[in-house]
Amino acid sequence: MAEICNIGVGEMADLMNKNGDDYSKYEEWAKKLQGVYATQSKEIQDAYTSIATGQ
């Protein structure tokens, strides 16, 4: 998941440069993507921990 997030952020940066977009727009979307990554990775980690500890 981390790799997917990093690829997405990189591709957004490429689009920002290609389109001449303002950095603040890129930053807004990058934060959204990273927020989704953080939420989803926590859910996976919690599920793994629950299974590993038998809880």
Coordinates of C-alpha atoms in Angstrom, one line a residue:
M1 CA 0.0 0.0 0.0
A2 CA 2.8 2.4 0.8
E3 CA 4.2 1.9 -2.7
I4 CA 0.8 2.6 -4.3
C5 CA 0.5 5.8 -2.2
N6 CA 4.0 6.9 -3.2
I7 CA 3.3 6.2 -6.9
G8 CA 0.1 8.2 -6.7
V9 CA 1.7 11.2 -5.0
G10 CA 4.5 11.1 -7.6
E11 CA 2.1 10.9 -10.5
M12 CA 0.1 13.8 -9.0
A13 CA 3.3 15.8 -8.8
D14 CA 4.1 15.0 -12.5
L15 CA 0.6 16.2 -13.5
M16 CA 1.0 19.4 -11.4
N17 CA 4.2 20.2 -13.3
K18 CA 2.8 19.2 -16.7
N19 CA -0.4 21.3 -16.2
G20 CA 1.3 24.2 -14.4
D21 CA -1.0 23.8 -11.4
D22 CA -0.5 25.6 -8.2
Y23 CA 1.4 23.6 -5.5
S24 CA -1.5 24.1 -3.0
K25 CA -3.8 22.1 -5.2
Y26 CA -1.3 19.2 -5.4
E27 CA -0.7 19.4 -1.6
E28 CA -4.4 19.2 -0.9
W29 CA -4.8 16.1 -3.0
A30 CA -1.6 14.5 -1.7
K31 CA -2.8 14.9 1.9
K32 CA -6.2 13.3 0.9
L33 CA -4.4 10.3 -0.6
Q34 CA -2.0 10.0 2.4
G35 CA -5.0 10.2 4.8
V36 CA -6.7 7.3 3.0
Y37 CA -3.5 5.3 3.1
A38 CA -3.1 5.9 6.8
T39 CA -6.7 4.9 7.6
Q40 CA -6.5 1.7 5.4
S41 CA -3.1 0.6 6.6
K42 CA -4.2 1.0 10.3
E43 CA -7.3 -1.2 9.5
I44 CA -5.0 -3.9 8.0
Q45 CA -2.5 -3.6 10.9
D46 CA -5.4 -3.9 13.4
A47 CA -6.8 -7.0 11.7
Y48 CA -3.4 -8.6 11.5
T49 CA -2.7 -7.9 15.2
S50 CA -6.2 -9.3 16.1
I51 CA -5.5 -12.5 14.2
A52 CA -1.9 -12.9 15.5
T53 CA -3.0 -12.4 19.1
G54 CA -6.2 -14.5 18.8
Q55 CA -8.4 -11.7 19.9

